[in-house]
Tab-separated table of C-alpha atoms in Angstrom:
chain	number	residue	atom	x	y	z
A	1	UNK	CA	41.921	-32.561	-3.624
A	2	UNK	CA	39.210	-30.670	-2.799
A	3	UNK	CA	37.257	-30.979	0.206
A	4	UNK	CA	33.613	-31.838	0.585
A	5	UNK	CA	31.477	-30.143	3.507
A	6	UNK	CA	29.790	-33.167	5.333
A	7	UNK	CA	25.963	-33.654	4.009
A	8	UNK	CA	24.286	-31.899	6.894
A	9	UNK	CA	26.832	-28.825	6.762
A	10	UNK	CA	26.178	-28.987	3.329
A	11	UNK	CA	22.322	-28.694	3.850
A	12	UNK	CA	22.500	-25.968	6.542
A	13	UNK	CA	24.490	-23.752	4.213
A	14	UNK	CA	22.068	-24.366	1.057
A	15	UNK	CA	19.109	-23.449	3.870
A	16	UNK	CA	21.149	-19.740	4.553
A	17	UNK	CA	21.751	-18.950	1.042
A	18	UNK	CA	18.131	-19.679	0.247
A	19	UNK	CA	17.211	-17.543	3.073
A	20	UNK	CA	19.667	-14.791	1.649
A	21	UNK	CA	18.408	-14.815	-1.156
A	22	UNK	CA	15.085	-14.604	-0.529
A	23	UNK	CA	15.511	-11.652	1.582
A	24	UNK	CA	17.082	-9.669	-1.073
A	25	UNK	CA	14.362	-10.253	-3.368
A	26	UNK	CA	11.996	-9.328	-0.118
A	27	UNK	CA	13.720	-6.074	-0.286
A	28	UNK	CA	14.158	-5.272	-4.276
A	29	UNK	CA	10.493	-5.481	-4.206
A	30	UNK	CA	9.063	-2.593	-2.912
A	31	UNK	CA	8.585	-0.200	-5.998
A	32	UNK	CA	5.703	-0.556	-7.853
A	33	UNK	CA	5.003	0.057	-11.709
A	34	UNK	CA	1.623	2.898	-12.031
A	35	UNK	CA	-0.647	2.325	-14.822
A	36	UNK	CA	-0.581	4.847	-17.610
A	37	UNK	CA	-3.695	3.480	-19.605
A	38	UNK	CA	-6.863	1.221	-19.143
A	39	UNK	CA	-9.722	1.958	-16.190
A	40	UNK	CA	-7.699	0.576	-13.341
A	41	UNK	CA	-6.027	3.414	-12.078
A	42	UNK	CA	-5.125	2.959	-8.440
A	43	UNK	CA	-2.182	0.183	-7.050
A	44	UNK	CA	-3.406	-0.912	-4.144
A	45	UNK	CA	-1.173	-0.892	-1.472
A	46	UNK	CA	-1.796	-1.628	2.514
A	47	UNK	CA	-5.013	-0.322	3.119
A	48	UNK	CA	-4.914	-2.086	6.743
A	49	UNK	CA	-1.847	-0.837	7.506
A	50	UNK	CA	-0.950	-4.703	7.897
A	51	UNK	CA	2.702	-5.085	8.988
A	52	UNK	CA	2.532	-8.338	7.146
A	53	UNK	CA	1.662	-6.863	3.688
A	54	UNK	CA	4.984	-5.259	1.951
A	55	UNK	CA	3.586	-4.767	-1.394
A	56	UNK	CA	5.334	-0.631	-2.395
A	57	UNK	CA	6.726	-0.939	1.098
A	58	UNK	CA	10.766	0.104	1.359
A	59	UNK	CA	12.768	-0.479	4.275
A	60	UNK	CA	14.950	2.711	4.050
A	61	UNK	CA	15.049	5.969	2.300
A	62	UNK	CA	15.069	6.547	-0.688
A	63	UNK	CA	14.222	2.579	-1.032
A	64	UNK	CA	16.776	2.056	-3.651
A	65	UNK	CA	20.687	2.226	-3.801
A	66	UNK	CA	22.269	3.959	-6.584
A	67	UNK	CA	21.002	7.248	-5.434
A	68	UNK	CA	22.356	10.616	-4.258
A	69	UNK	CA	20.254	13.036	-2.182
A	70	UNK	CA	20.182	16.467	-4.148
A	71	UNK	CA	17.792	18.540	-2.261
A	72	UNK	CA	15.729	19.007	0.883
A	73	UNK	CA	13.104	21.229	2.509
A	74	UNK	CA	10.747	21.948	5.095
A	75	UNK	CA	7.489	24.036	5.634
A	76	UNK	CA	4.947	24.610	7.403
A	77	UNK	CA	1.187	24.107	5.621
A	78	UNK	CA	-0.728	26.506	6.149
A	79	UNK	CA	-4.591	26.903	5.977
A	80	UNK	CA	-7.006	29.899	6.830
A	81	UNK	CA	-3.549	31.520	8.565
A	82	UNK	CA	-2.997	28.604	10.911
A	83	UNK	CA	-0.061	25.718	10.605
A	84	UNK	CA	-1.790	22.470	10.802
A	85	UNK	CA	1.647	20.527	10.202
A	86	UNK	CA	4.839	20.389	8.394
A	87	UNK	CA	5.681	19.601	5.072
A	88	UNK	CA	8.935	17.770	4.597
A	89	UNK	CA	10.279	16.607	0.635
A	90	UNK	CA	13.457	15.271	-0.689
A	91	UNK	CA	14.772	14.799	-4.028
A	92	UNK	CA	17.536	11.768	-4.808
A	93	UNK	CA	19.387	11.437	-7.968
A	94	UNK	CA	20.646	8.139	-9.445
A	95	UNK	CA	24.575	8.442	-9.372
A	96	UNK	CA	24.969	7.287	-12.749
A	97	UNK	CA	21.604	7.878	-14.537
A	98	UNK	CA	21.251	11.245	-14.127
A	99	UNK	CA	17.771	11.577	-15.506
A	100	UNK	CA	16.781	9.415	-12.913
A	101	UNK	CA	14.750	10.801	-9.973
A	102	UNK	CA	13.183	9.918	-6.352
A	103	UNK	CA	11.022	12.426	-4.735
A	104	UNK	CA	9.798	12.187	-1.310
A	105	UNK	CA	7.253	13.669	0.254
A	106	UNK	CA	5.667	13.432	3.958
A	107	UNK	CA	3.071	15.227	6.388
A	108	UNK	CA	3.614	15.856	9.717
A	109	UNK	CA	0.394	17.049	11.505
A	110	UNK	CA	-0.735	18.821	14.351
A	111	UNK	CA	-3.951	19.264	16.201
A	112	UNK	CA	-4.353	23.006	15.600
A	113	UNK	CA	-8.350	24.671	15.321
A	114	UNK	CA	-7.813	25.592	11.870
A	115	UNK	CA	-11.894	26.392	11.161
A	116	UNK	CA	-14.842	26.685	13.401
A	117	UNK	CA	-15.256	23.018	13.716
A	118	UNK	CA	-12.364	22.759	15.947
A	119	UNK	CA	-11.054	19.268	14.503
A	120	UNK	CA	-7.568	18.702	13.090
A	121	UNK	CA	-6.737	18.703	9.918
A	122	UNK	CA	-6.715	15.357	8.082
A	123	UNK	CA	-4.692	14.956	4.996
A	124	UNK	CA	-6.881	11.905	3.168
A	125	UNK	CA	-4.614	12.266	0.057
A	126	UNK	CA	-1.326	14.194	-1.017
A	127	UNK	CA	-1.070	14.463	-4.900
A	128	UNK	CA	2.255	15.600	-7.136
A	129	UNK	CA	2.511	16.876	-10.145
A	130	UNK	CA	5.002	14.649	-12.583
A	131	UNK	CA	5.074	14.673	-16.700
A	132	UNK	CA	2.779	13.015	-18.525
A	133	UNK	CA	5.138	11.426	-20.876
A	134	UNK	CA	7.062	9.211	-18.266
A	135	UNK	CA	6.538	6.121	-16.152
A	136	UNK	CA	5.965	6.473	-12.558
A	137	UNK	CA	6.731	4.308	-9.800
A	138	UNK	CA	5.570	4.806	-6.154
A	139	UNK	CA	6.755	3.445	-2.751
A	140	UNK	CA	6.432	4.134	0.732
A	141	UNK	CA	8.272	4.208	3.939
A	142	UNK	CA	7.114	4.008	7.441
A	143	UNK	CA	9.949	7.054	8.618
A	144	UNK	CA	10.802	8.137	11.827
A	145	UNK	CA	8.893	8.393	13.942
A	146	UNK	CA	6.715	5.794	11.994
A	147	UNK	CA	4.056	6.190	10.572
A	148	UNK	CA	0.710	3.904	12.053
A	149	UNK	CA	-1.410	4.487	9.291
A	150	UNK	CA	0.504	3.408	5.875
A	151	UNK	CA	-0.171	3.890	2.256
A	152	UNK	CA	-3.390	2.795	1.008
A	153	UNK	CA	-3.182	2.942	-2.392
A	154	UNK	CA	-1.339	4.920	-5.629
A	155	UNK	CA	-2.416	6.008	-8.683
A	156	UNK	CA	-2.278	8.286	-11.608
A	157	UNK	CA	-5.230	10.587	-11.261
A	158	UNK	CA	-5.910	14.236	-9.823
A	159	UNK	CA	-9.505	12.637	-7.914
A	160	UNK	CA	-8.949	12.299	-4.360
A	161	UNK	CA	-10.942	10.446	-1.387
A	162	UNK	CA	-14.651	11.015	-2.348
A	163	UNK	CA	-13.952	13.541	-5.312
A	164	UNK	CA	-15.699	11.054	-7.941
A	165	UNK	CA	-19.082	9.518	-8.244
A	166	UNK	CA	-17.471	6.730	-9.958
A	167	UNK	CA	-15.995	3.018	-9.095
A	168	UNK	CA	-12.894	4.300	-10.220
A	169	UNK	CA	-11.151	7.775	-10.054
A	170	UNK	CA	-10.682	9.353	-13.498
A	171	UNK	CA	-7.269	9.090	-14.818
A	172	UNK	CA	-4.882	12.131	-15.433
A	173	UNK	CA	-1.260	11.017	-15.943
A	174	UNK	CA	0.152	14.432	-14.959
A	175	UNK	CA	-0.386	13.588	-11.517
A	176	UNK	CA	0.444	11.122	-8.507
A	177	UNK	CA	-2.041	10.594	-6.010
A	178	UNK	CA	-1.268	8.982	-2.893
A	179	UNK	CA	-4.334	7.780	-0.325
A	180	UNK	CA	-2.975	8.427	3.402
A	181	UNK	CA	-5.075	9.047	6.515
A	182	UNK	CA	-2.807	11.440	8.794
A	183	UNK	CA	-4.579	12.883	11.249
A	184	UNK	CA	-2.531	14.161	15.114
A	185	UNK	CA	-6.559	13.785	16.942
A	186	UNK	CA	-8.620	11.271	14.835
A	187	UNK	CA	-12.645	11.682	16.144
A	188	UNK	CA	-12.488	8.101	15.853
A	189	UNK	CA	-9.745	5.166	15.773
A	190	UNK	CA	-6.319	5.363	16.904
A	191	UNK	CA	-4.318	8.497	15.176
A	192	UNK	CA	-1.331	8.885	12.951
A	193	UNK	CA	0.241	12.578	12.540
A	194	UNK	CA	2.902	11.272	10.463
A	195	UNK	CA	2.316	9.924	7.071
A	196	UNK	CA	4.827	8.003	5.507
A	197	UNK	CA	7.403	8.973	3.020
A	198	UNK	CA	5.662	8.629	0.152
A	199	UNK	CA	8.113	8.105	-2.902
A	200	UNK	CA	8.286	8.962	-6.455
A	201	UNK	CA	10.187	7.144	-8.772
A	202	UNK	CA	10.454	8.862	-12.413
A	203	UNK	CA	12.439	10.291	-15.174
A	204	UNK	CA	13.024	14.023	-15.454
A	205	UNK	CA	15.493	14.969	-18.329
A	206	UNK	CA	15.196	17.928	-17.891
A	207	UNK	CA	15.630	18.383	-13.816
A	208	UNK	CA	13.531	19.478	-11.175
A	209	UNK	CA	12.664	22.481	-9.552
A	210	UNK	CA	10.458	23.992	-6.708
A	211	UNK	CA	6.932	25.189	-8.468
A	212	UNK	CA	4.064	26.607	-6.590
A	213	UNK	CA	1.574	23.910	-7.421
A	214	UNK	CA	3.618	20.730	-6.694
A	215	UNK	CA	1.701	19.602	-4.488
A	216	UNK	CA	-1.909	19.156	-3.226
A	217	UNK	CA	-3.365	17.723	0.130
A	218	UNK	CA	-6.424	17.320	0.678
A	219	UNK	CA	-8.909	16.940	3.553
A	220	UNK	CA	-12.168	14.406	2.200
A	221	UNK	CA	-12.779	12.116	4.636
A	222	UNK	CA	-16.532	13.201	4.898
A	223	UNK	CA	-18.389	12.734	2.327
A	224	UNK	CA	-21.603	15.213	3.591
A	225	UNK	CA	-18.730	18.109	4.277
A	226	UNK	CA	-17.160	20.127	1.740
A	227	UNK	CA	-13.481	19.321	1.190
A	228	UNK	CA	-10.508	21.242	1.883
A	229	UNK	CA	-7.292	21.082	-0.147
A	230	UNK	CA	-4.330	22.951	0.074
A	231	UNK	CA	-1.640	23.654	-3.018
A	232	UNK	CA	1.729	23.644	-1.804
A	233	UNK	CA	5.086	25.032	-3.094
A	234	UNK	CA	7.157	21.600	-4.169
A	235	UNK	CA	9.681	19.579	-6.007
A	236	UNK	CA	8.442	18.457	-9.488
A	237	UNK	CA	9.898	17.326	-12.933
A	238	UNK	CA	11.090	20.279	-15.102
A	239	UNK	CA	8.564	20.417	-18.210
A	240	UNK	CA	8.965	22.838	-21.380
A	241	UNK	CA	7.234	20.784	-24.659
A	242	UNK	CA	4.160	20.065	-25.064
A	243	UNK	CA	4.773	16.222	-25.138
A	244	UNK	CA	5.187	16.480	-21.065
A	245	UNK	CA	2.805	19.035	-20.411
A	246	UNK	CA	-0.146	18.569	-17.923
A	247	UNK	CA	-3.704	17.282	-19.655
A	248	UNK	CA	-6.557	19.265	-20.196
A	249	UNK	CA	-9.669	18.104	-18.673
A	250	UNK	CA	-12.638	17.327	-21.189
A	251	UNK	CA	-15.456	20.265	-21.690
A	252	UNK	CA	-17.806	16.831	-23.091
C-alpha cells in the first residue's frame, strides 16, 4: 500500500512546487512580442530602472535555452577620431531551429572630450537593422558589470529620443530601437557606462552577416542641441527579396 505524506508535509510540499513553478514562469517571461502595425509603437519596459519591474528583463544571456552562440565581436565607436566606448554584439542560434536568431548588442562608455563641449558621450538610443517581414522580440539583461540604468522602452521605428514632434515615434519595421541612457560622467544623476545587453529575438532564413549600417547610436538627450548619431559596422539578418527589404520613407 501506498503511503500518504502526513497533512502538513503534504501542505509544505504543495507550497514548494507552487513556488517552483511560479519561478519558472518568472523566468520564461522576459521576451516581449514588438508591434508590427497600429500607432503604438514602443513596449515599454523599465523606464525607472526599478529592480522590482521584470517586464523584457532576462536573467542570463542569451535569456533563452535552446541556443548556441555563433559569433562575437568587439569595437571601439568612434566619433570625430576619438573612442568614446566599446561596442560589444553577439549572435546565438537556436540548436534545432536554425532560422532562429538572438542578437545582442551593448555599449560600454567612456568619458573621453569627443567635441568642444567637453561632455561624454551619451548613447540615448541604439537602433538595429532587422527585416521587415519578420516578428521581433526584444529583451534585456543587466550584464556584467551591470548595468544601473536599464531598458526603457522597445520599439519598431528608426525615431530616436526627441527625433519626432509627435506623441508617438513613426513606425518603420526595418528597424529596432532600443531607449538606454549610458553615459560614464552624467552632468546630472548618478551614471551608467554600461548599457545592458539589449537582445534581439527574430527569424533570419537566410543568416546573418556583419553590414556597415547595422547599427545606429545616437546622442539626443537635449532637445535645444543638435544630435549626434553614429552608424556602426554590425550583425543583422541576411536580406535579398524585396519582401524583407528596408521601407522607404514617404515624399507626402
Amino acid at each position: 500500500m501506498k503511503k500518504r505524506l502526513p497533512l502538513r508535509r503534504r501542505g509544505m510540499a504543495m507550497a514548494i512546487g507552487l513556488v517552483l513553478a511560479g519561478t519558472g514562469a518568472a523566468q520564461a517571461a522576459g521576451f516581449e512580442t514588438l508591434s508590427a502595425n497600429g500607432a503604438n509603437v514602443l513596449k515599454t519596459c523599465n523606464p525607472t530602472s526599478s529592480s522590482g519591474v521584470t517586464t523584457c528583463k532576462v536573467t542570463s544571456l542569451p535569456g533563452e535555452s535552446g541556443f548556441d552562440l555563433v559569433a562575437s565581436r568587439s569595437a571601439p565607436i568612434i566619433i570625430n577620431g576619438v573612442s568614446v566606448g566599446t561596442q560589444l554584439e553577439k549572435v546565438w542560434r537556436h540548436c534545432t531551429d536554425k532560422k532562429l536568431f538572438i542578437f545582442g548588442v551593448r555599449v560600454q562608455m567612456n568619458a573621453n572630450q569627443w567635441d568642444e563641449t567637453g561632455a561624454a558621450f551619451n548613447v540615448n538610443d541604439v537602433l538595429r537593422q532587422v527585416r521587415t517581414d519578420k516578428a521581433v522580440e526584444v529583451a534585456y539583461f543587466a550584464g556584467s558589470p551591470a548595468a544601473t540604468k536599464l531598458l526603457k522602452a522597445a520599439g519598431r521605428t528608426f525615431a530616436g529620443l526627441n527625433e519626432y514632434d509627435t506623441a508617438k515615434p513613426p513606425r518603420n519595421n526595418a528597424w529596432v530601437d532600443f531607449r538606454i541612457d549610458a553615459n560614464a560622467a552624467e552632468a546630472s544623476g548618478p551614471s551608467s557606462p554600461n548599457s545592458p545587453w539589449l537582445l534581439t529575438k527574430t527569424r533570419a532564413p537566410e543568416g546573418y552577416s556583419l553590414q556597415d549600417f547595422a547599427l545606429r547610436l545616437l546622442n539626443s538627450e537635449n532637445e535645444d542641441v543638435d544630435q549626434n548619431s553614429i552608424y556602426a559596422l554590425g550583425y543583422q539578418p541576411v536580406c535579398t527579396s524585396e519582401a524583407c527589404a528596408p521601407e522607404e520613407d514617404d515624399d507626402d
